[in-house]
Amino acid sequence: MVKKDIKQANELMVGKSRFSEWYSQILLAADIIDKRYSVKGGNVWLNYGYGVMLNIKKYWDELFHAEGIKEMYFPLLVPISYCEKNEKWWKGFKNQAFWVRGGAEKEEYILRPTGEPAMYPMFKTWIRTFGDLPLKIYETVSSFRYETKQTRPLIRDREITVWHEIHTAHSTQEEAEKEALNHKKMYDKIWEKCALSPLVVRKPLFECFPGAIGSFEYYNLMPNGKVMENGSINNLGQAYAKKFGIKFKNNTGKEDFAWMICTGNGARLLAAVISVHGDDNGLILPPEIAPIQVVIIPIFNKKNKNKIFKKVDSIKKELEKLGIRVQTDLRDESAGKKFYDWEIKGVPLRIEIGPRDMVKKSVMLVRRDNKVKKIMKETQLKQIVKILDNVQKNLLENSNKELRSSITKVDNLKKLETVLKKNKMGKVFWCGSESCWDKIKAIEEGVELFGTDLKSVKGKCVVCGKDSEEFGYVANTY
Amino acid sequence: MVKKDIKQANELMVGKSRFSEWYSQILLAADIIDKRYSVKGGNVWLNYGYGVMLNIKKYWDELFHAEGIKEMYFPLLVPISYCEKNEKWWKGFKNQAFWVRGGAEKEEYILRPTGEPAMYPMFKTWIRTFGDLPLKIYETVSSFRYETKQTRPLIRDREITVWHEIHTAHSTQEEAEKEALNHKKMYDKIWEKCALSPLVVRKPLFECFPGAIGSFEYYNLMPNGKVMENGSINNLGQAYAKKFGIKFKNNTGKEDFAWMICTGNGARLLAAVISVHGDDNGLILPPEIAPIQVVIIPIFNKKNKNKIFKKVDSIKKELEKLGIRVQTDLRDESAGKKFYDWEIKGVPLRIEIGPRDMVKKSVMLVRRDNKVKKIMKETQLKQIVKILDNVQKNLLENSNKELRSSITKVDNLKKLETVLKKNKMGKVFWCGSESCWDKIKAIEEGVELFGTDLKSVKGKCVVCGKDSEEFGYVANTY
């Protein structure tokens, strides 16, 4: 439907080596989003792209529900009085606010940039005693930031769509920290569904979310050598509880402030899927999140059309019985054109059925990820479940290999610069000081020691040479 | 969790006869929404209530997908320039707008009050030839209206949440009208899931959505005798296509404007479920949309606790295998307190298991809808599927009976007034003139001939006595 409307746009003009242009064109060509809507940083999700995103969302819904994290929904309008409760947070988001007034009233609200000021006044209402804890909730919602930096669809939008936030409150610090690790476990599973191997790092205190006392963040290596932040798990300590008055009576009747965790991510997951897996011919979707896992294309002429269409339909039904999401393409277009269209859309597996296949009672399979062709007997169609599984695993392995091969260990700033010039990532020891952090940042606009490894290893700081117990990763960042 | 936080609020203080108060208290007591968020007409969806609503949404997603209506998502910010394209629409919504500015910019946007101005500029981009038609899309999204009337949660909100809109474009009027009827068919199915029997009426032209040339609207009879509009299917003709320039070339190369239908509804479905089915003890949820269909409550003491809990768990598992959504309540509270809590929440079926049941290898079933108790042998648990089905049917029948018994046929205004005073609905012949319509409206503030029956029958207008081919329904409206 929309595929046709944008005929003028569904050709890929440049290869992936020109990543930024490639990314921009593929969003429309593959029916992911249409950015021709007249609001900067606001996009229309097209049906196909929204389908991929909702498949990712469906998975996080399942995971969160299974962990007893309850789904809720909070209003998008946040009273300014709520925002002002935490001046540190407000300082960080005020300049990026969308200001709202109702009718002829004065401006009283902003559109939610993050969940804290909307949720925590309610937490204060709901939490009275230790029996009310833990309180574990999440919502999937849009967030709004008036970005002054260049916007990029799904990467830096002004309306950040299909965004989830988990917020939990606990009676002890230990329980909160355990919860954060649990969020990490859930996120690892989401990454697996996306067939992506991200880098998970710790942020030093001075780089954390406003008010947080620690955080895990995920980063993806993008094809241009830059890294993109993709989700964070923030330990808020008691800072927000103190600002919002979220108190509870413990079992001895003493009052204490709640320990809180907030965790969020959204459409950047899809941005990473597109960027990491795609190639010159278009998207390559991991089967687990692909709206269409198998496309069946008949090779036919007027004479054999009916017969072949019938076969196509029966094979479709057989695959559907196996739980596979299948589509047939019966358009009056050349087979070549159809191959081209479905390659752009990244359907993991193509099945071709022509007159010769009919005779041999076989079909031709073509994998999107490695382009390998294979003839399969009709009696063996059950194997397709396993093939899709292999596509998923192969994509994950590729992502992991690419990430690992990009990381180069270096022990001085000169070498680090050389590595960065090659669009690679540097792995360095760091003493933990903000001044050494800043010196790395000074190498070039955009370069950053974006986080430290979760493991602790002894070495010498790449900047000052002092003893160091941490190592971290340096790259150009988004 | 939240249940506990609002302990102070989870008691029902008044019965359903004081409907307005009853409605207001049950929303919080049954964990549907919390309106203590500081934005008028903005509510926090609590987990339980959101679960019911998402069950309804899941069903409309299935229905729309099956009918080839493609899900998309459009930005919430609508440029004022888009709004101005249809001055009739803009006149209708301008005074209710939430105005938005980004950062230090001037006000350039409003928050979407309805989908047309956000979607139709894209329709213009996407539609070129008859091959691009029909274009059938929908989205589930919040809508925003700065209501000056009294707000009522889920009935009249300023942020209208979990709201869907279907928009379709067609190459012929006939096809568009067929589509509208198809939407009606889908809506009939949604009503069945909600176990509600609404009244579907036609609106006269002068009462239609701005620019529309005809519409179906649904109304529910509320316990206070008022009717509540609940969803509409609007035939937009070519009016919007002309305003937004949505043109297509037909197969002879001639240009024409598209014929369009828009259809929408949302959380009022849940408002009707709550209002129509509930009783003095709380909600009564139709099993099809209940997050918890069966709650199992053990009757135990310290001695037999382990044994009974084990049995409770095994019965839970057995019911889950039958596809039933089950919860157990193992709290250290009295059985009476538990019965009370789950009645408020409207769980369709309660199972009690105590020591005597253990001996007899039976369980006690209590239906929420008719309070009927029944002892059932453990070997017959499969019958619970059927019992839930009966609860669903019974609720639908009750809703239908209540509606039908409320309608009184009258042939003059005096009688009409008497009927209205009894909080009943009048069924009257109407000549089709706006002046007679207005005379009925003049009976009392809020009284309205809110629509005409889809069937055409000859009679005499209740106001002027002239020949009439239509009959309609008069009631107090929300």
mmCIF file of N, CA, C and O in Angstrom, chain B residues 5 23 33 54 75 79 88 112 114 189 193 203 234 248 264 273 330 393-394 402 422 438:
data_model
loop_
_atom_site.group_PDB
_atom_site.id
_atom_site.type_symbol
_atom_site.label_atom_id
_atom_site.label_comp_id
_atom_site.label_asym_id
_atom_site.label_seq_id
_atom_site.Cartn_x
_atom_site.Cartn_y
_atom_site.Cartn_z
ATOM 1 N N ASP B 5 -1.334 0.573 48.523
ATOM 2 C CA ASP B 5 -1.018 1.991 48.712
ATOM 3 C C ASP B 5 -2.283 2.796 48.913
ATOM 4 O O ASP B 5 -2.277 3.832 49.548
ATOM 5 N N TYR B 23 -19.286 5.791 40.609
ATOM 6 C CA TYR B 23 -18.341 5.692 39.484
ATOM 7 C C TYR B 23 -16.991 6.269 39.886
ATOM 8 O O TYR B 23 -15.942 5.674 39.639
ATOM 9 N N ILE B 33 -7.990 3.615 37.591
ATOM 10 C CA ILE B 33 -7.129 4.779 37.390
ATOM 11 C C ILE B 33 -7.036 5.561 38.704
ATOM 12 O O ILE B 33 -7.837 5.376 39.604
ATOM 13 N N LEU B 54 -6.099 -2.785 27.867
ATOM 14 C CA LEU B 54 -5.210 -3.377 26.855
ATOM 15 C C LEU B 54 -5.792 -4.679 26.307
ATOM 16 O O LEU B 54 -5.522 -5.043 25.163
ATOM 17 N N PRO B 75 2.919 11.592 14.544
ATOM 18 C CA PRO B 75 3.358 12.441 15.655
ATOM 19 C C PRO B 75 2.187 13.081 16.394
ATOM 20 O O PRO B 75 1.131 13.349 15.811
ATOM 21 N N PRO B 79 1.340 20.640 13.245
ATOM 22 C CA PRO B 79 1.640 22.032 12.889
ATOM 23 C C PRO B 79 0.329 22.801 12.671
ATOM 24 O O PRO B 79 -0.623 22.265 12.102
ATOM 25 N N LYS B 88 -13.378 24.347 8.663
ATOM 26 C CA LYS B 88 -14.537 23.845 9.401
ATOM 27 C C LYS B 88 -14.065 23.006 10.604
ATOM 28 O O LYS B 88 -14.557 23.145 11.714
ATOM 29 N N ARG B 112 -2.541 16.803 19.009
ATOM 30 C CA ARG B 112 -3.617 16.292 18.153
ATOM 31 C C ARG B 112 -4.967 16.163 18.885
ATOM 32 O O ARG B 112 -5.064 15.437 19.862
ATOM 33 N N THR B 114 -7.747 15.331 16.964
ATOM 34 C CA THR B 114 -8.230 14.198 16.160
ATOM 35 C C THR B 114 -7.151 13.951 15.111
ATOM 36 O O THR B 114 -6.222 14.745 14.971
ATOM 37 N N LYS B 189 -18.453 -6.593 17.002
ATOM 38 C CA LYS B 189 -17.679 -7.661 17.653
ATOM 39 C C LYS B 189 -16.983 -7.159 18.915
ATOM 40 O O LYS B 189 -16.861 -7.882 19.900
ATOM 41 N N LYS B 193 -17.344 -8.491 22.915
ATOM 42 C CA LYS B 193 -16.254 -8.772 23.865
ATOM 43 C C LYS B 193 -16.492 -8.060 25.190
ATOM 44 O O LYS B 193 -16.113 -8.542 26.243
ATOM 45 N N LYS B 203 -26.679 9.895 12.611
ATOM 46 C CA LYS B 203 -26.757 11.314 12.961
ATOM 47 C C LYS B 203 -27.276 12.089 11.747
ATOM 48 O O LYS B 203 -26.845 11.810 10.621
ATOM 49 N N ASN B 234 -17.562 7.828 10.655
ATOM 50 C CA ASN B 234 -17.921 9.036 9.920
ATOM 51 C C ASN B 234 -17.634 8.915 8.431
ATOM 52 O O ASN B 234 -16.517 8.568 8.041
ATOM 53 N N PHE B 248 -6.408 11.272 -6.831
ATOM 54 C CA PHE B 248 -5.822 10.097 -7.484
ATOM 55 C C PHE B 248 -6.210 10.117 -8.951
ATOM 56 O O PHE B 248 -7.251 10.673 -9.329
ATOM 57 N N GLY B 264 -13.583 6.093 15.085
ATOM 58 C CA GLY B 264 -12.733 6.111 16.272
ATOM 59 C C GLY B 264 -13.468 5.793 17.562
ATOM 60 O O GLY B 264 -14.668 6.028 17.695
ATOM 61 N N VAL B 273 -18.278 -0.472 30.302
ATOM 62 C CA VAL B 273 -18.187 -1.778 30.975
ATOM 63 C C VAL B 273 -18.358 -1.591 32.477
ATOM 64 O O VAL B 273 -19.135 -2.297 33.135
ATOM 65 N N LEU B 330 -2.973 -15.651 48.416
ATOM 66 C CA LEU B 330 -2.430 -16.377 49.568
ATOM 67 C C LEU B 330 -2.108 -15.447 50.740
ATOM 68 O O LEU B 330 -1.391 -15.816 51.666
ATOM 69 N N LYS B 393 -22.102 -14.377 28.393
ATOM 70 C CA LYS B 393 -23.414 -14.300 27.716
ATOM 71 C C LYS B 393 -24.463 -13.644 28.600
ATOM 72 O O LYS B 393 -25.290 -12.860 28.138
ATOM 73 N N ASN B 394 -24.435 -13.987 29.863
ATOM 74 C CA ASN B 394 -25.406 -13.449 30.814
ATOM 75 C C ASN B 394 -25.266 -11.926 30.918
ATOM 76 O O ASN B 394 -26.256 -11.196 30.928
ATOM 77 N N GLU B 402 -31.719 -4.419 29.748
ATOM 78 C CA GLU B 402 -31.794 -3.104 30.377
ATOM 79 C C GLU B 402 -32.036 -2.013 29.352
ATOM 80 O O GLU B 402 -32.840 -1.112 29.550
ATOM 81 N N LYS B 422 -38.669 9.976 34.221
ATOM 82 C CA LYS B 422 -38.441 8.680 34.871
ATOM 83 C C LYS B 422 -37.073 8.100 34.521
ATOM 84 O O LYS B 422 -36.825 6.896 34.719
ATOM 85 N N ASP B 438 -34.536 20.836 17.265
ATOM 86 C CA ASP B 438 -34.249 21.849 18.287
ATOM 87 C C ASP B 438 -35.331 21.931 19.347
ATOM 88 O O ASP B 438 -35.045 22.183 20.517
#
